[in-house]
DNA sequence: ACAGCCGGGACGCCCCGTTAAT
DNA sequence: ATTAACGGGGCGTCCCGGCTGT
């Protein structure tokens, strides 16, 4: 009846279930019991891996959310010399299989950030680490794009990166509240227009 | 020792305290006891005015949040023939006295929306009403701007409105998580650039 | 199904059940749920009357234990001009109907005191209040006995009171651990001898 | 980094840490985790030496508490032909270096006894073994004193022993609750008076 | 109508003493 | 001798109804 002795997997199982519940209900409203019931892990096992719910939340940010952002938004930029094309590809990828999920639940980074930033300082800082990496990565991509002639040279890469990410997050947020793919498309169309204005 | 019997004021007192707590901690995490302790109202009185915590939340959206959005973002557009100028004025107004508050707590509409949209359908719809009014109002302003020659005629007003609002919300969200006025300015600078690209 | 609305009685019901459980298992080991189940009161009701388990414990000391000590050991001394006779009467009264209870569970003051004195300072102080009143009352009785010629004049009343109470508590404690009426009788016989030595 | 494999010492380390924690907080309230953290032993190691917390408690009684009582109260009597002198010496010895400890934490035998006697029957019996040995030893000392003319011949040695021990335990208990050396001295002064009355 | 006190359970997270696999 | 996994409470606090009085 007891789980096979596999700490790594147990830990991941907990984090996965937590990610799911937290994304749906928010971190504070997500009950540990719910998470445990969904993951099939017992309280004792969880307490062995995480000293508290907060610690589980921190791990969630560092291990799960961070990975999602990198995979969804940073990796596609690395393969492309043209950052704008890379970004549009990433957006289209999100609008593909995952459109439903994004519209129903939004971006986990934005959700957690909106909830926890003013509640727990360490939570905020860890989330900020992700945002910073995202901004850094996108700014670097913009600069690389400038070197390759895909982006106007007079564009402030840092500022463009910050604005692009903000607009992206805002678009997903508004679409989530509207539960509407049309709203999302409208917003992203606007973003596409903005990105086009960065072309030489 | 009992409060003067003034239903209207009692109701407002509760809503004000609730708005404060909810903004800081989120709706679900905000305790009724906390709200009541802060407002000095007893539980019986609260349940006389609101049948449940949810109902209080709905009233919060309809009466407090909605008013804030209208006052902050819609009213400034009505007085101006040039929507872009009006919007920049509204932004600067927010960056004035309220900058601290916006950075610490973000936009209450976005916060509530991120938390509650996937939790309670009616909550979402009421919030969506605000978003819709906002989009409608801004689209109308853009169209008025087009008539007066302040905005390019080929701009899709609805789409521009949706994108502008999304970018605005995204900017405040990112600034809140970064707890940084610089990040907010970077984003808004980007938004200003976008708005400039709508000029004839 | 809900209790008749009688705060005083509800409070007493909780205290009575708590007294029983605490006496059997100790304060820390006594579960709130057990106490509530035994008393038929719900947690909400309990939380209304006592803000915490500690507060319940304090009330237990102040309202229940204190009353028991006064009733068992102080009141009998007030009616008698001869304190030694009064004390022996009180002892015999304890050895009557309540002998079983005293042997099984000991003196609640001693039990609580041994457990909590080094755990919670306020608990200790409240218990000390009872001990002090007991010592004061018995010393006064000794002095009254001296005035009436029932006790040698050269006896230090305070010291005799302290020792008598200590011996009494020690006797009940040892009898409780031995679960033996014989041990209790042996000890009390010794106490009787000591008291006799205070006679003129 | 692992401890040297020294079963005997590990066992003692656990018992010592347990004795400390149990004395401060009581057996039931003392957490295994706390005990293990203080002793630097892991849970597995502990469960290797003791099958359960209860078993650890039993060993505590049999190996640690019993030794303390023998050392403190029985050994001093063996060297003396005059039991009263021996007892007073033992008392003074306790009032020397260990006074602080006795006042803060009381006698471990009494503390454990008050807590556990009505909770666990085997616990009680093991503690009773110590009490019995104590009574036996002191009664034997009284009889030896009678043979040597230090104690009145008509004294019932068993009864005097029981009463003396009860008074001693009561005195330490009351002093512990009062956190007062004066109270202890008062009680012990009374005990001294009683012992003097046993002289021929 | 309005406000206040009392009472109701369910559930929150944490931590407990234990067992089993390594 | 160690770490992983186990569940069952621990107390506190939640949101919420009735009953009582103004």
Short mmCIF file of N, CA and C in Angstrom, two decimals, chain D residues 5-128:
data_model
loop_
_atom_site.label_atom_id
_atom_site.label_comp_id
_atom_site.label_asym_id
_atom_site.label_seq_id
_atom_site.Cartn_x
_atom_site.Cartn_y
_atom_site.Cartn_z
N UNK D 5 29.67 4.18 15.79
CA UNK D 5 28.72 3.14 16.17
C UNK D 5 29.04 2.65 17.57
N UNK D 6 28.34 3.24 18.51
CA UNK D 6 28.57 2.89 19.90
C UNK D 6 27.21 2.78 20.58
N UNK D 7 26.63 1.63 20.44
CA UNK D 7 25.24 1.44 20.89
C UNK D 7 25.00 1.93 22.31
N UNK D 8 25.84 1.53 23.21
CA UNK D 8 25.63 1.91 24.60
C UNK D 8 25.55 3.42 24.76
N UNK D 9 26.49 4.10 24.10
CA UNK D 9 26.54 5.54 24.27
C UNK D 9 25.34 6.20 23.59
N UNK D 10 24.99 5.71 22.41
CA UNK D 10 23.82 6.25 21.73
C UNK D 10 22.59 6.14 22.63
N UNK D 11 22.43 5.00 23.20
CA UNK D 11 21.29 4.78 24.09
C UNK D 11 21.29 5.79 25.24
N UNK D 12 22.42 5.97 25.83
CA UNK D 12 22.52 6.92 26.95
C UNK D 12 22.23 8.34 26.47
N UNK D 13 22.78 8.68 25.31
CA UNK D 13 22.55 10.03 24.77
C UNK D 13 21.06 10.30 24.62
N UNK D 14 20.36 9.32 24.07
CA UNK D 14 18.92 9.48 23.91
C UNK D 14 18.25 9.64 25.27
N UNK D 15 18.60 8.77 26.18
CA UNK D 15 17.96 8.82 27.50
C UNK D 15 18.23 10.16 28.18
N UNK D 16 19.44 10.64 28.05
CA UNK D 16 19.76 11.91 28.71
C UNK D 16 18.94 13.05 28.13
N UNK D 17 18.89 13.10 26.80
CA UNK D 17 18.11 14.17 26.18
C UNK D 17 16.63 14.02 26.54
N UNK D 18 16.17 12.78 26.56
CA UNK D 18 14.77 12.55 26.90
C UNK D 18 14.49 12.98 28.34
N UNK D 19 15.38 12.65 29.23
CA UNK D 19 15.19 13.02 30.63
C UNK D 19 15.03 14.53 30.75
N UNK D 20 15.86 15.23 30.05
CA UNK D 20 15.81 16.69 30.10
C UNK D 20 14.48 17.22 29.59
N UNK D 21 14.13 16.81 28.39
CA UNK D 21 12.89 17.31 27.78
C UNK D 21 11.67 16.90 28.61
N UNK D 22 11.65 15.66 29.01
CA UNK D 22 10.48 15.16 29.75
C UNK D 22 10.34 15.91 31.07
N UNK D 23 11.46 16.20 31.67
CA UNK D 23 11.38 16.89 32.95
C UNK D 23 10.79 18.28 32.77
N UNK D 24 11.12 18.91 31.67
CA UNK D 24 10.65 20.28 31.42
C UNK D 24 9.20 20.31 30.95
N UNK D 25 8.83 19.40 30.08
CA UNK D 25 7.54 19.53 29.42
C UNK D 25 6.55 18.43 29.76
N UNK D 26 7.02 17.42 30.46
CA UNK D 26 6.17 16.27 30.68
C UNK D 26 6.42 15.22 29.59
N UNK D 27 6.09 13.97 29.92
CA UNK D 27 6.39 12.90 28.98
C UNK D 27 5.55 12.99 27.71
N UNK D 28 4.25 13.20 27.90
CA UNK D 28 3.36 13.20 26.73
C UNK D 28 3.62 14.41 25.84
N UNK D 29 3.94 15.52 26.45
CA UNK D 29 4.14 16.74 25.67
C UNK D 29 5.52 16.80 25.03
N UNK D 30 6.44 16.01 25.54
CA UNK D 30 7.79 16.03 24.98
C UNK D 30 7.77 15.34 23.63
N UNK D 31 8.19 16.04 22.62
CA UNK D 31 8.16 15.48 21.27
C UNK D 31 9.40 14.64 21.00
N UNK D 32 9.17 13.53 20.33
CA UNK D 32 10.29 12.68 19.94
C UNK D 32 11.27 13.48 19.08
N UNK D 33 10.74 14.26 18.19
CA UNK D 33 11.60 15.05 17.31
C UNK D 33 12.50 15.98 18.11
N UNK D 34 11.92 16.62 19.10
CA UNK D 34 12.71 17.51 19.95
C UNK D 34 13.84 16.75 20.62
N UNK D 35 13.46 15.63 21.22
CA UNK D 35 14.45 14.83 21.93
C UNK D 35 15.58 14.43 20.98
N UNK D 36 15.18 13.99 19.79
CA UNK D 36 16.20 13.52 18.85
C UNK D 36 17.05 14.68 18.35
N UNK D 37 16.40 15.81 18.11
CA UNK D 37 17.17 16.97 17.64
C UNK D 37 18.20 17.35 18.70
N UNK D 38 17.78 17.36 19.95
CA UNK D 38 18.72 17.76 21.01
C UNK D 38 19.86 16.76 21.16
N UNK D 39 19.53 15.48 20.97
CA UNK D 39 20.57 14.48 21.18
C UNK D 39 21.39 14.23 19.92
N UNK D 40 20.92 14.74 18.78
CA UNK D 40 21.67 14.55 17.55
C UNK D 40 21.57 13.13 17.01
N UNK D 41 20.60 12.40 17.50
CA UNK D 41 20.40 11.04 17.03
C UNK D 41 19.24 11.02 16.05
N UNK D 42 19.29 10.15 15.08
CA UNK D 42 18.20 10.11 14.11
C UNK D 42 17.08 9.20 14.60
N UNK D 43 15.94 9.34 13.94
CA UNK D 43 14.77 8.62 14.39
C UNK D 43 14.97 7.11 14.26
N UNK D 44 15.59 6.75 13.15
CA UNK D 44 15.83 5.34 12.94
C UNK D 44 16.67 4.73 14.04
N UNK D 45 17.70 5.46 14.44
CA UNK D 45 18.56 4.97 15.51
C UNK D 45 17.78 4.79 16.79
N UNK D 46 16.94 5.77 17.07
CA UNK D 46 16.16 5.69 18.29
C UNK D 46 15.25 4.47 18.26
N UNK D 47 14.60 4.26 17.10
CA UNK D 47 13.69 3.12 17.02
C UNK D 47 14.45 1.79 16.99
N UNK D 48 15.72 1.89 16.76
CA UNK D 48 16.53 0.69 16.86
C UNK D 48 16.73 0.31 18.32
N UNK D 49 16.87 1.33 19.16
CA UNK D 49 17.12 1.06 20.58
C UNK D 49 15.83 0.90 21.37
N UNK D 50 14.78 1.62 20.98
CA UNK D 50 13.52 1.56 21.73
C UNK D 50 12.38 1.32 20.75
N UNK D 51 11.56 0.34 21.05
CA UNK D 51 10.49 0.00 20.10
C UNK D 51 9.41 1.07 20.00
N UNK D 52 9.30 1.94 20.98
CA UNK D 52 8.26 2.96 20.95
C UNK D 52 8.61 4.06 21.94
N UNK D 53 7.84 5.13 21.87
CA UNK D 53 8.07 6.21 22.83
C UNK D 53 7.79 5.72 24.24
N UNK D 54 6.76 4.93 24.39
CA UNK D 54 6.44 4.39 25.71
C UNK D 54 7.63 3.62 26.28
N UNK D 55 8.22 2.76 25.42
CA UNK D 55 9.35 1.97 25.88
C UNK D 55 10.50 2.88 26.31
N UNK D 56 10.68 3.96 25.57
CA UNK D 56 11.69 4.92 25.98
C UNK D 56 11.36 5.49 27.35
N UNK D 57 10.09 5.77 27.55
CA UNK D 57 9.66 6.28 28.85
C UNK D 57 9.94 5.27 29.96
N UNK D 58 9.64 4.01 29.70
CA UNK D 58 9.90 2.99 30.71
C UNK D 58 11.38 2.94 31.06
N UNK D 59 12.20 2.94 30.01
CA UNK D 59 13.64 2.88 30.25
C UNK D 59 14.10 4.10 31.04
N UNK D 60 13.47 5.23 30.74
CA UNK D 60 13.80 6.46 31.45
C UNK D 60 13.56 6.26 32.95
N UNK D 61 12.43 5.68 33.26
CA UNK D 61 12.10 5.45 34.66
C UNK D 61 13.10 4.49 35.28
N UNK D 62 13.29 3.36 34.61
CA UNK D 62 14.09 2.30 35.21
C UNK D 62 15.57 2.64 35.30
N UNK D 63 16.04 3.38 34.32
CA UNK D 63 17.49 3.59 34.29
C UNK D 63 17.92 4.96 34.78
N UNK D 64 17.13 5.97 34.50
CA UNK D 64 17.58 7.31 34.87
C UNK D 64 16.94 7.79 36.17
N UNK D 65 15.62 7.78 36.20
CA UNK D 65 14.94 8.31 37.39
C UNK D 65 15.32 7.49 38.62
N UNK D 66 15.24 6.17 38.48
CA UNK D 66 15.56 5.30 39.61
C UNK D 66 16.95 5.60 40.17
N UNK D 67 17.91 5.75 39.27
CA UNK D 67 19.26 6.04 39.72
C UNK D 67 19.33 7.36 40.47
N UNK D 68 18.63 8.38 39.96
CA UNK D 68 18.64 9.67 40.63
C UNK D 68 18.13 9.54 42.07
N UNK D 69 17.01 8.86 42.23
CA UNK D 69 16.42 8.75 43.57
C UNK D 69 17.37 8.01 44.51
N UNK D 70 17.93 6.92 44.01
CA UNK D 70 18.85 6.17 44.86
C UNK D 70 20.03 7.03 45.28
N UNK D 71 20.54 7.71 44.31
CA UNK D 71 21.73 8.51 44.59
C UNK D 71 21.43 9.66 45.54
N UNK D 72 20.29 10.30 45.30
CA UNK D 72 19.98 11.49 46.09
C UNK D 72 19.50 11.14 47.51
N UNK D 73 18.65 10.08 47.59
CA UNK D 73 17.95 9.89 48.87
C UNK D 73 18.27 8.59 49.59
N UNK D 74 18.73 7.57 48.89
CA UNK D 74 18.95 6.30 49.59
C UNK D 74 20.40 6.12 50.01
N UNK D 75 21.30 6.43 49.10
CA UNK D 75 22.71 6.24 49.43
C UNK D 75 23.10 7.01 50.71
N UNK D 76 22.69 8.27 50.87
CA UNK D 76 23.09 8.99 52.08
C UNK D 76 22.63 8.31 53.37
N UNK D 77 21.54 7.56 53.27
CA UNK D 77 21.05 6.91 54.49
C UNK D 77 21.87 5.68 54.85
N UNK D 78 22.47 5.07 53.82
CA UNK D 78 23.19 3.82 54.07
C UNK D 78 24.45 4.04 54.89
N UNK D 79 25.04 5.20 54.73
CA UNK D 79 26.32 5.43 55.41
C UNK D 79 26.14 5.86 56.86
N UNK D 80 24.89 6.16 57.23
CA UNK D 80 24.65 6.75 58.55
C UNK D 80 23.92 5.78 59.46
N UNK D 81 24.34 5.72 60.67
CA UNK D 81 23.58 4.95 61.65
C UNK D 81 22.35 5.74 62.09
N UNK D 82 22.44 7.07 62.06
CA UNK D 82 21.32 7.93 62.46
C UNK D 82 20.54 8.36 61.23
N UNK D 83 19.38 7.81 61.01
CA UNK D 83 18.66 8.10 59.76
C UNK D 83 18.22 9.55 59.67
N UNK D 84 17.90 10.14 60.79
CA UNK D 84 17.45 11.53 60.76
C UNK D 84 18.59 12.44 60.32
N UNK D 85 19.75 12.20 60.87
CA UNK D 85 20.92 12.98 60.45
C UNK D 85 21.20 12.75 58.97
N UNK D 86 21.11 11.51 58.54
CA UNK D 86 21.35 11.19 57.13
C UNK D 86 20.38 11.93 56.22
N UNK D 87 19.13 11.94 56.63
CA UNK D 87 18.12 12.59 55.80
C UNK D 87 18.36 14.09 55.72
N UNK D 88 18.66 14.67 56.86
CA UNK D 88 18.93 16.11 56.86
C UNK D 88 20.14 16.43 55.99
N UNK D 89 21.12 15.55 56.03
CA UNK D 89 22.29 15.75 55.18
C UNK D 89 21.90 15.69 53.71
N UNK D 90 21.07 14.71 53.39
CA UNK D 90 20.62 14.58 51.99
C UNK D 90 19.86 15.83 51.56
N UNK D 91 18.99 16.29 52.45
CA UNK D 91 18.22 17.50 52.13
C UNK D 91 19.16 18.68 51.89
N UNK D 92 20.10 18.83 52.79
CA UNK D 92 21.03 19.94 52.63
C UNK D 92 21.85 19.81 51.36
N UNK D 93 22.16 18.58 51.02
CA UNK D 93 22.89 18.37 49.78
C UNK D 93 22.04 18.82 48.59
N UNK D 94 20.76 18.49 48.61
CA UNK D 94 19.84 18.94 47.54
C UNK D 94 19.72 20.47 47.53
N UNK D 95 19.74 21.03 48.73
CA UNK D 95 19.59 22.49 48.81
C UNK D 95 20.87 23.21 48.42
N UNK D 96 21.92 22.45 48.23
CA UNK D 96 23.17 23.07 47.84
C UNK D 96 23.17 23.38 46.35
N UNK D 97 24.00 22.67 45.65
CA UNK D 97 24.19 22.97 44.24
C UNK D 97 22.91 22.81 43.42
N UNK D 98 22.03 21.88 43.82
CA UNK D 98 20.90 21.55 42.96
C UNK D 98 19.63 22.31 43.29
N UNK D 99 19.72 23.27 44.22
CA UNK D 99 18.50 23.95 44.67
C UNK D 99 17.75 24.57 43.49
N UNK D 100 18.47 25.26 42.66
CA UNK D 100 17.84 25.90 41.50
C UNK D 100 17.07 24.90 40.66
N UNK D 101 17.73 23.81 40.35
CA UNK D 101 17.11 22.79 39.51
C UNK D 101 15.86 22.21 40.18
N UNK D 102 15.97 21.92 41.46
CA UNK D 102 14.81 21.34 42.15
C UNK D 102 13.65 22.32 42.20
N UNK D 103 13.96 23.58 42.32
CA UNK D 103 12.87 24.55 42.39
C UNK D 103 12.26 24.79 41.03
N UNK D 104 13.09 24.82 40.02
CA UNK D 104 12.54 25.04 38.69
C UNK D 104 11.79 23.82 38.18
N UNK D 105 12.35 22.65 38.38
CA UNK D 105 11.79 21.48 37.72
C UNK D 105 11.20 20.45 38.67
N UNK D 106 11.47 20.60 39.95
CA UNK D 106 10.90 19.66 40.90
C UNK D 106 11.57 18.29 40.85
N UNK D 107 10.99 17.36 41.56
CA UNK D 107 11.53 16.00 41.59
C UNK D 107 10.99 15.24 40.39
N UNK D 108 11.87 14.66 39.57
CA UNK D 108 11.40 13.98 38.36
C UNK D 108 10.44 12.83 38.68
N UNK D 109 10.65 12.19 39.79
CA UNK D 109 9.76 11.08 40.15
C UNK D 109 8.34 11.58 40.39
N UNK D 110 8.24 12.67 41.12
CA UNK D 110 6.91 13.21 41.41
C UNK D 110 6.24 13.73 40.13
N UNK D 111 7.01 14.42 39.32
CA UNK D 111 6.45 14.98 38.10
C UNK D 111 5.89 13.88 37.21
N UNK D 112 6.74 12.89 36.94
CA UNK D 112 6.30 11.79 36.08
C UNK D 112 5.13 11.06 36.71
N UNK D 113 5.22 10.88 37.98
CA UNK D 113 4.17 10.13 38.67
C UNK D 113 2.83 10.84 38.55
N UNK D 114 2.81 12.12 38.83
CA UNK D 114 1.55 12.85 38.74
C UNK D 114 0.98 12.81 37.33
N UNK D 115 1.87 12.86 36.34
CA UNK D 115 1.36 12.88 34.97
C UNK D 115 0.89 11.50 34.50
N UNK D 116 1.72 10.50 34.77
CA UNK D 116 1.50 9.23 34.08
C UNK D 116 0.71 8.19 34.86
N UNK D 117 0.59 8.37 36.16
CA UNK D 117 -0.02 7.31 36.97
C UNK D 117 -1.42 6.96 36.46
N UNK D 118 -2.18 7.96 36.10
CA UNK D 118 -3.55 7.66 35.69
C UNK D 118 -3.67 7.51 34.17
N UNK D 119 -2.52 7.54 33.49
CA UNK D 119 -2.55 7.45 32.03
C UNK D 119 -2.11 6.07 31.55
N UNK D 120 -1.07 5.55 32.14
CA UNK D 120 -0.53 4.27 31.68
C UNK D 120 -0.18 3.39 32.88
N UNK D 121 -0.80 2.26 32.91
CA UNK D 121 -0.66 1.41 34.09
C UNK D 121 0.78 0.91 34.29
N UNK D 122 1.43 0.53 33.21
CA UNK D 122 2.79 0.02 33.39
C UNK D 122 3.73 1.12 33.86
N UNK D 123 3.55 2.29 33.30
CA UNK D 123 4.33 3.43 33.77
C UNK D 123 4.19 3.56 35.29
N UNK D 124 2.94 3.55 35.71
CA UNK D 124 2.67 3.70 37.14
C UNK D 124 3.40 2.63 37.95
N UNK D 125 3.33 1.39 37.48
CA UNK D 125 3.93 0.31 38.25
C UNK D 125 5.44 0.46 38.36
N UNK D 126 6.03 0.90 37.27
CA UNK D 126 7.48 1.07 37.33
C UNK D 126 7.86 2.19 38.28
N UNK D 127 7.09 3.28 38.21
CA UNK D 127 7.34 4.37 39.16
C UNK D 127 7.10 3.87 40.59
N UNK D 128 6.06 3.07 40.73
CA UNK D 128 5.75 2.57 42.06
C UNK D 128 6.91 1.73 42.60
#
